[in-house]
CSV table of C-alpha atoms in Angstrom, one decimal:
chain,number,residue,atom,x,y,z
A,658,MET,CA,-0.2,0.0,0.3
A,659,SER,CA,1.5,3.6,-0.9
A,660,TYR,CA,1.1,6.8,0.6
A,661,HIS,CA,1.2,10.2,-0.2
A,662,THR,CA,3.6,11.6,2.2
A,663,SER,CA,3.7,15.6,2.8
A,664,LEU,CA,7.5,17.1,3.8
A,665,THR,CA,5.5,18.6,6.8
A,666,SER,CA,3.7,17.6,9.7
A,667,ARG,CA,2.5,19.5,12.5
A,668,ALA,CA,1.7,16.0,14.3
A,669,VAL,CA,5.2,14.6,14.0
A,670,SER,CA,6.7,18.2,14.9
A,671,ASN,CA,4.7,18.2,18.1
A,672,TRP,CA,5.7,15.0,18.9
A,673,LEU,CA,9.7,15.4,18.1
A,674,LEU,CA,9.1,19.0,20.3
A,675,VAL,CA,7.6,16.9,23.3
A,676,VAL,CA,10.7,14.7,23.2
A,677,ALA,CA,13.0,17.7,23.4
A,678,ILE,CA,11.2,19.0,26.2
A,679,MET,CA,11.6,15.4,27.9
A,680,VAL,CA,15.6,15.6,27.0
A,681,ILE,CA,15.8,18.9,28.5
A,682,ALA,CA,14.2,17.5,32.0
A,683,MET,CA,16.4,14.6,31.6
A,684,ILE,CA,19.4,16.9,31.3
A,685,ILE,CA,18.0,18.9,34.8
A,686,VAL,CA,17.4,15.9,36.5
A,687,GLY,CA,20.7,14.3,35.4
A,688,GLY,CA,22.2,17.7,36.7
A,689,THR,CA,20.9,17.0,40.1
A,690,THR,CA,21.8,13.7,40.4
A,691,ARG,CA,25.5,14.5,39.7
A,692,LEU,CA,25.1,17.6,42.3
A,693,THR,CA,23.6,15.7,45.3
A,694,ASP,CA,26.2,12.6,44.8
A,695,SER,CA,23.2,10.4,43.9
A,696,GLY,CA,24.6,8.8,40.7
A,697,LEU,CA,26.5,6.2,42.2
A,698,SER,CA,23.5,4.7,44.1
A,699,ILE,CA,22.5,2.3,41.8
A,700,THR,CA,25.5,-0.5,41.1
A,701,GLU,CA,23.7,-2.6,38.5
A,702,TRP,CA,22.8,-1.5,35.0
A,703,LYS,CA,19.2,-3.7,34.5
A,704,PRO,CA,17.6,-2.1,31.8
A,705,ILE,CA,14.4,-3.9,32.1
A,706,SER,CA,14.0,-5.0,35.7
A,707,GLY,CA,15.7,-1.9,37.0
A,708,ALA,CA,12.4,0.0,36.4
A,709,ILE,CA,11.3,-1.7,39.5
A,710,PRO,CA,12.6,-0.2,42.9
A,711,PRO,CA,13.1,-1.7,45.9
A,712,LEU,CA,9.7,-2.7,47.2
A,713,THR,CA,10.7,-4.4,50.6
A,714,GLN,CA,12.7,-3.4,53.4
A,715,SER,CA,14.9,-6.5,52.5
A,716,ASP,CA,15.1,-4.7,49.1
A,717,TRP,CA,16.2,-1.7,50.1
A,718,GLU,CA,18.6,-3.5,52.6
A,719,GLU,CA,20.5,-5.4,49.6
A,720,GLU,CA,20.5,-1.7,47.7
A,721,PHE,CA,22.4,-0.4,50.4
A,722,ARG,CA,24.6,-3.5,50.6
A,723,LEU,CA,25.6,-3.0,47.2
A,724,TYR,CA,26.5,0.7,47.5
A,725,GLN,CA,28.5,0.0,50.6
A,726,ARG,CA,30.8,-1.8,48.7
A,727,THR,CA,31.8,1.4,46.2
A,728,THR,CA,34.6,4.0,47.3
A,729,GLU,CA,32.3,6.6,47.5
A,730,PHE,CA,30.8,5.1,50.7
A,731,GLN,CA,33.5,3.7,51.8
A,732,GLU,CA,35.8,6.8,51.7
A,733,GLN,CA,33.0,9.8,51.7
A,734,ASN,CA,29.8,8.3,53.3
A,735,SER,CA,30.6,5.6,55.7
A,736,ALA,CA,28.2,7.0,57.9
A,737,MET,CA,25.5,6.9,55.8
A,738,THR,CA,22.3,5.7,57.2
A,739,LEU,CA,19.5,3.7,55.1
A,740,ALA,CA,17.0,6.6,55.1
A,741,GLU,CA,19.9,8.9,53.7
A,742,PHE,CA,20.7,6.4,51.2
A,743,GLU,CA,16.9,6.2,50.1
A,744,LEU,CA,16.7,10.3,49.4
A,745,ILE,CA,20.2,9.8,47.0
A,746,PHE,CA,18.5,6.5,45.3
A,747,TRP,CA,15.4,7.8,44.0
A,748,TRP,CA,16.8,10.6,42.5
A,749,GLU,CA,19.1,8.0,40.3
A,750,TRP,CA,16.2,6.3,40.0
A,751,GLY,CA,13.9,8.7,38.6
A,752,HIS,CA,16.6,9.9,36.3
A,753,ARG,CA,17.2,6.4,34.5
A,754,GLN,CA,13.4,6.0,34.6
A,755,LEU,CA,12.4,9.3,32.8
A,756,GLY,CA,15.5,8.1,30.5
A,757,ARG,CA,12.9,4.8,29.6
A,758,LEU,CA,10.2,6.7,29.3
A,759,ILE,CA,11.7,8.9,26.5
A,760,GLY,CA,12.4,5.7,24.8
A,761,LEU,CA,8.7,4.9,24.9
A,762,VAL,CA,7.6,8.3,24.0
A,763,PHE,CA,10.0,8.3,21.1
A,764,PHE,CA,9.7,4.7,20.1
A,765,ILE,CA,5.6,4.3,20.2
A,766,PRO,CA,4.9,7.6,18.2
A,767,LEU,CA,7.7,6.5,15.4
A,768,VAL,CA,6.3,3.1,14.9
A,769,PHE,CA,2.7,5.0,14.7
A,770,PHE,CA,3.5,7.2,12.1
A,771,TRP,CA,5.7,5.0,9.8
A,772,LEU,CA,3.0,2.5,9.3
A,773,LYS,CA,0.2,5.5,8.8
A,774,GLY,CA,2.6,6.9,6.4
A,775,ARG,CA,3.2,10.3,8.0
A,776,LEU,CA,6.9,10.4,7.6
A,777,SER,CA,8.6,11.7,4.7
A,778,ALA,CA,11.4,9.8,3.3
A,779,ARG,CA,13.7,12.1,3.9
A,780,LEU,CA,12.9,12.2,7.8
A,781,LYS,CA,12.6,8.1,8.3
A,782,PRO,CA,16.4,7.8,8.7
A,783,ARG,CA,17.1,10.7,10.3
A,784,LEU,CA,14.7,9.7,13.0
A,785,LEU,CA,16.3,6.3,13.2
A,786,VAL,CA,19.8,8.0,13.8
A,787,LEU,CA,18.0,9.4,16.4
A,788,LEU,CA,16.6,6.4,17.6
A,789,LEU,CA,20.2,4.9,17.7
A,790,MET,CA,21.5,8.1,19.4
A,791,GLY,CA,18.8,7.4,22.2
A,792,GLY,CA,19.6,4.0,22.7
A,793,SER,CA,23.1,4.6,22.8
A,794,GLN,CA,23.1,7.1,25.5
A,795,GLY,CA,21.5,4.4,27.9
A,796,ALA,CA,24.9,2.2,27.4
A,797,ILE,CA,27.4,5.7,27.7
A,798,GLY,CA,25.1,6.7,30.9
A,799,TRP,CA,26.0,3.2,32.5
A,800,TRP,CA,29.4,3.2,31.3
A,801,MET,CA,29.8,6.7,33.2
A,802,VAL,CA,28.5,4.9,36.2
A,803,ALA,CA,30.7,1.9,36.0
A,804,SER,CA,33.8,4.1,36.4
A,805,GLY,CA,33.0,5.6,39.5
A,806,LEU,CA,32.1,2.0,41.3
A,807,VAL,CA,35.8,1.3,42.3
A,808,ASP,CA,38.8,3.3,43.2
A,809,ARG,CA,37.0,6.5,42.8
A,810,LEU,CA,34.8,8.6,44.7
A,811,ASP,CA,33.1,10.0,41.5
A,812,VAL,CA,32.5,9.2,38.1
A,813,SER,CA,35.6,10.3,35.2
A,814,GLN,CA,34.7,13.5,34.0
A,815,TYR,CA,35.6,12.3,30.7
A,816,ARG,CA,32.6,10.4,30.5
A,817,LEU,CA,30.3,12.3,32.2
A,818,ALA,CA,31.3,15.2,29.1
A,819,THR,CA,30.4,12.4,26.7
A,820,HIS,CA,27.3,11.9,28.4
A,821,LEU,CA,26.2,15.1,28.8
A,822,GLY,CA,27.6,16.1,25.2
A,823,MET,CA,25.6,13.4,23.9
A,824,ALA,CA,22.2,14.6,25.9
A,825,PHE,CA,22.7,18.2,23.9
A,826,ILE,CA,23.5,16.1,20.6
A,827,ILE,CA,19.9,14.3,21.0
A,828,LEU,CA,18.4,17.8,21.8
A,829,GLY,CA,19.9,19.7,19.3
A,830,TYR,CA,18.8,17.2,16.9
A,831,SER,CA,15.4,16.6,18.1
A,832,ILE,CA,14.3,20.3,17.8
A,833,TRP,CA,15.8,19.9,14.5
A,834,LEU,CA,14.0,17.7,13.1
A,835,SER,CA,10.8,19.4,14.6
A,836,LEU,CA,11.4,22.6,12.7
A,837,GLU,CA,12.2,20.1,9.5
A,838,ALA,CA,8.7,18.5,10.2
A,839,ARG,CA,7.2,21.9,10.5
A,840,PHE,CA,8.4,24.1,8.1
A,841,GLY,CA,9.9,21.7,5.4
A,842,PRO,CA,13.5,21.2,4.4
A,843,PRO,CA,14.8,24.8,2.9
A,844,PRO,CA,17.1,25.0,0.5
A,845,LEU,CA,20.8,25.6,1.5
A,846,ARG,CA,21.6,29.1,2.2
A,847,ARG,CA,25.1,29.5,1.5
A,848,GLY,CA,27.1,32.6,2.9
A,849,THR,CA,29.2,34.0,5.4
A,850,LEU,CA,26.2,34.5,7.9
A,851,THR,CA,25.4,30.5,7.7
A,852,GLY,CA,28.6,29.8,8.4
A,853,ILE,CA,29.3,32.0,11.7
A,854,SER,CA,26.2,30.5,12.8
A,855,PHE,CA,27.1,27.5,13.0
A,856,GLY,CA,30.5,28.1,14.4
A,857,LEU,CA,28.6,30.1,17.3
A,858,LEU,CA,26.6,26.8,18.0
A,859,ALA,CA,30.1,24.6,18.3
A,860,LEU,CA,31.4,27.4,20.6
A,861,VAL,CA,28.1,27.3,22.8
A,862,PHE,CA,28.5,23.3,22.5
A,863,LEU,CA,32.0,23.5,23.5
A,864,GLN,CA,31.3,25.9,26.2
A,865,ILE,CA,29.2,23.5,27.6
A,866,ILE,CA,31.4,20.3,27.8
A,867,LEU,CA,33.9,22.1,29.3
A,868,GLY,CA,31.1,22.9,32.0
A,869,ALA,CA,30.9,19.0,32.2
A,870,PHE,CA,34.6,18.8,33.2
A,871,VAL,CA,34.3,21.6,35.7
A,872,ALA,CA,30.8,19.5,37.1
A,873,GLY,CA,32.5,16.2,37.1
A,874,LEU,CA,35.8,17.7,39.1
A,875,ASP,CA,34.0,19.6,41.5
A,876,ALA,CA,36.3,22.4,40.4
A,877,GLY,CA,33.5,25.3,40.9
A,878,ARG,CA,34.1,24.2,44.7
A,879,ILE,CA,37.8,26.2,44.4
A,880,TYR,CA,38.8,29.5,43.5
A,881,ASN,CA,35.6,31.0,44.5
A,882,THR,CA,36.1,34.8,43.5
A,883,TRP,CA,35.4,36.7,40.3
A,884,PRO,CA,37.3,38.2,38.1
A,885,LEU,CA,40.3,37.0,39.6
A,886,MET,CA,40.8,33.6,40.6
A,887,ASN,CA,42.2,34.5,44.4
A,888,GLY,CA,43.9,37.3,42.9
A,889,ASP,CA,45.4,35.9,39.9
A,890,LEU,CA,44.6,36.0,36.2
A,891,ILE,CA,45.8,32.5,35.7
A,892,PRO,CA,45.8,30.4,39.1
A,893,GLU,CA,49.1,29.2,40.8
A,894,GLY,CA,48.0,25.8,40.9
A,895,TYR,CA,47.1,25.7,37.1
A,896,LEU,CA,48.9,22.9,36.1
A,897,ALA,CA,49.0,20.9,38.9
A,898,GLY,CA,52.4,19.3,38.5
A,899,MET,CA,51.0,17.5,35.3
A,900,ASN,CA,52.2,17.9,31.5
A,901,PHE,CA,49.7,20.3,29.8
A,902,PHE,CA,47.6,18.0,27.7
A,903,PRO,CA,46.2,15.9,30.8
A,904,ALA,CA,46.4,19.3,32.8
A,905,ILE,CA,43.5,21.1,30.7
A,906,PHE,CA,41.4,18.0,31.4
A,907,GLU,CA,42.5,17.2,34.9
A,908,SER,CA,43.6,19.9,36.7
A,909,HIS,CA,40.8,21.7,38.6
A,910,ALA,CA,41.9,25.4,38.8
A,911,ALA,CA,43.0,24.8,34.4
A,912,VAL,CA,39.6,23.9,34.0
A,913,GLN,CA,37.6,26.4,35.8
A,914,MET,CA,40.0,29.1,34.1
A,915,HIS,CA,39.0,27.4,30.6
A,916,HIS,CA,35.4,27.3,31.7
A,917,ARG,CA,35.4,31.0,32.4
A,918,TRP,CA,37.6,32.4,29.6
A,919,THR,CA,35.7,30.7,27.3
A,920,GLY,CA,32.6,31.9,28.9
A,921,TYR,CA,33.6,35.5,27.7
A,922,LEU,CA,34.6,34.4,24.1
A,923,VAL,CA,31.1,33.3,23.6
A,924,ALA,CA,30.1,36.5,24.8
A,925,LEU,CA,32.2,38.6,22.3
A,926,ALA,CA,31.2,35.9,20.0
A,927,VAL,CA,27.5,36.5,20.2
A,928,ALA,CA,27.8,40.6,20.5
A,929,ALA,CA,29.5,39.9,17.2
A,930,TYR,CA,26.8,38.1,15.3
A,931,ALA,CA,24.2,40.1,16.9
A,932,ALA,CA,25.7,43.3,14.9
A,933,LYS,CA,26.1,41.0,12.0
A,934,ILE,CA,22.4,40.5,12.0
A,935,TRP,CA,21.7,44.0,12.6
A,936,PHE,CA,23.0,44.7,9.1
A,937,GLU,CA,20.9,41.4,7.9
A,938,PRO,CA,17.9,42.2,5.7
A,939,ARG,CA,15.9,38.9,6.5
A,940,VAL,CA,13.2,40.0,9.3
A,941,SER,CA,13.5,36.4,10.9
A,942,LEU,CA,16.5,36.6,12.1
A,943,LYS,CA,16.4,40.1,14.2
A,944,PRO,CA,14.8,38.5,17.4
A,945,PHE,CA,17.9,36.7,17.7
A,946,MET,CA,19.7,40.0,17.7
A,947,VAL,CA,17.9,40.4,21.6
A,948,ILE,CA,17.6,36.9,22.9
A,949,LEU,CA,21.0,35.6,22.2
A,950,PRO,CA,22.9,38.8,24.2
A,951,ALA,CA,20.3,38.8,26.8
A,952,LEU,CA,20.7,34.6,27.4
A,953,VAL,CA,24.3,35.2,27.5
A,954,ILE,CA,24.2,38.0,29.9
A,955,ALA,CA,22.1,35.9,32.3
A,956,GLN,CA,24.2,33.0,32.0
A,957,ILE,CA,27.5,34.9,32.9
A,958,GLY,CA,25.4,36.2,35.9
A,959,LEU,CA,24.3,33.1,37.0
A,960,GLY,CA,27.8,31.2,36.5
A,961,ILE,CA,29.2,34.3,38.8
A,962,ALA,CA,26.6,33.8,41.4
A,963,ALA,CA,27.1,29.9,41.6
A,964,LEU,CA,30.9,30.3,41.6
A,965,LEU,CA,30.5,33.1,44.6
A,966,ALA,CA,28.4,31.4,46.7
A,967,VAL,CA,30.5,28.1,45.8
A,968,VAL,CA,27.7,26.0,43.9
A,969,PRO,CA,25.0,25.6,45.9
A,970,LEU,CA,22.3,23.3,43.9
A,971,SER,CA,19.5,25.9,43.0
A,972,LEU,CA,22.0,28.3,41.2
A,973,SER,CA,24.0,25.5,39.8
A,974,LEU,CA,20.8,24.1,38.3
A,975,LEU,CA,19.7,27.4,37.0
A,976,HIS,CA,23.2,27.6,35.3
A,977,GLN,CA,22.6,24.6,33.7
A,978,PHE,CA,19.5,25.4,32.6
A,979,GLY,CA,20.6,28.9,31.2
A,980,ALA,CA,23.0,26.6,29.2
A,981,VAL,CA,19.7,24.6,28.1
A,982,LEU,CA,18.2,27.9,26.7
A,983,LEU,CA,21.3,29.5,25.1
A,984,PHE,CA,22.1,26.1,22.9
A,985,ILE,CA,18.4,26.0,21.7
A,986,ALA,CA,18.3,29.8,20.9
A,987,THR,CA,21.6,29.3,19.0
A,988,LEU,CA,20.8,26.0,17.3
A,989,CYS,CA,17.3,27.9,16.2
A,990,ALA,CA,19.3,30.7,15.0
A,991,ALA,CA,21.8,28.6,12.7
A,992,TRP,CA,18.4,26.9,11.7
A,993,THR,CA,16.8,30.3,10.5
A,994,ALA,CA,20.0,31.7,9.1
A,995,ARG,CA,20.5,28.5,6.7
A,996,ARG,CA,17.1,29.3,5.1
A,997,SER,CA,16.8,30.7,1.8
A,998,VAL,CA,14.2,33.2,2.8
């Protein structure tokens, strides 16, 4: 049976937008899990049976016993009670459960729209790529957790950055495909502004990855002064006794400094981009001349406030949410810039 499939579908676009909103929630819950040191509370990966939480006292005691084997418990939380363990367990369980729910919300409508002939030939392989990304994210998440179960107090900052980076890629691709499903694939507009737009998006993504290294190393808990780092432009412990290349990923001072300075670079790049849009005749781009600078200013302000307050949970999560909004706005600017009209 053949179907006539339009290049646009509001229903498909709305579905992908719902997926994107759920991914945003996943990023925020994941950030909470990291900041509350909850990520290592579940020490086994059970993609199916893990959806059922402990139901009896003996179940809870068994989960707690498994957690007590971790280095994090033995060196940092050895005084933790079962009741305290339950609190961190629920954050990690909720994070994993939300991932399962996103998988269902994506997969079931995908099958429905596919069988009903509502997906264009162009969109089908792209949605399969998105499905593959989502499936791999679960494996990446466990790969990350496994790094912190033995001989470490926290998960590897490299694996945390990979996990967060994939989450933002999934978010961006979901929104991109949602826009395409709603408006159709536009003829490519090649030019300086298109290239600059994608360059700015790449810079924002880099800053997000650098933020993941700060979170992974708890590097926001040192040098809690601004604009200088304990009175220095380049902190005294920049290399921390390491060679340059490992230091830029493993030195607390280096990781924080790079995140700071890349933030300033993003601000300058956004200012230049806004100035470029000023001379752009397309009205569709004009809102980004205000939206992007406003988000950058707010994001820098939240970052400074979180740093000076020694990264409390509330300000840290607001800062992470600000990164989500800036990423989405930059992505939408790139989408708009590449359209021929």
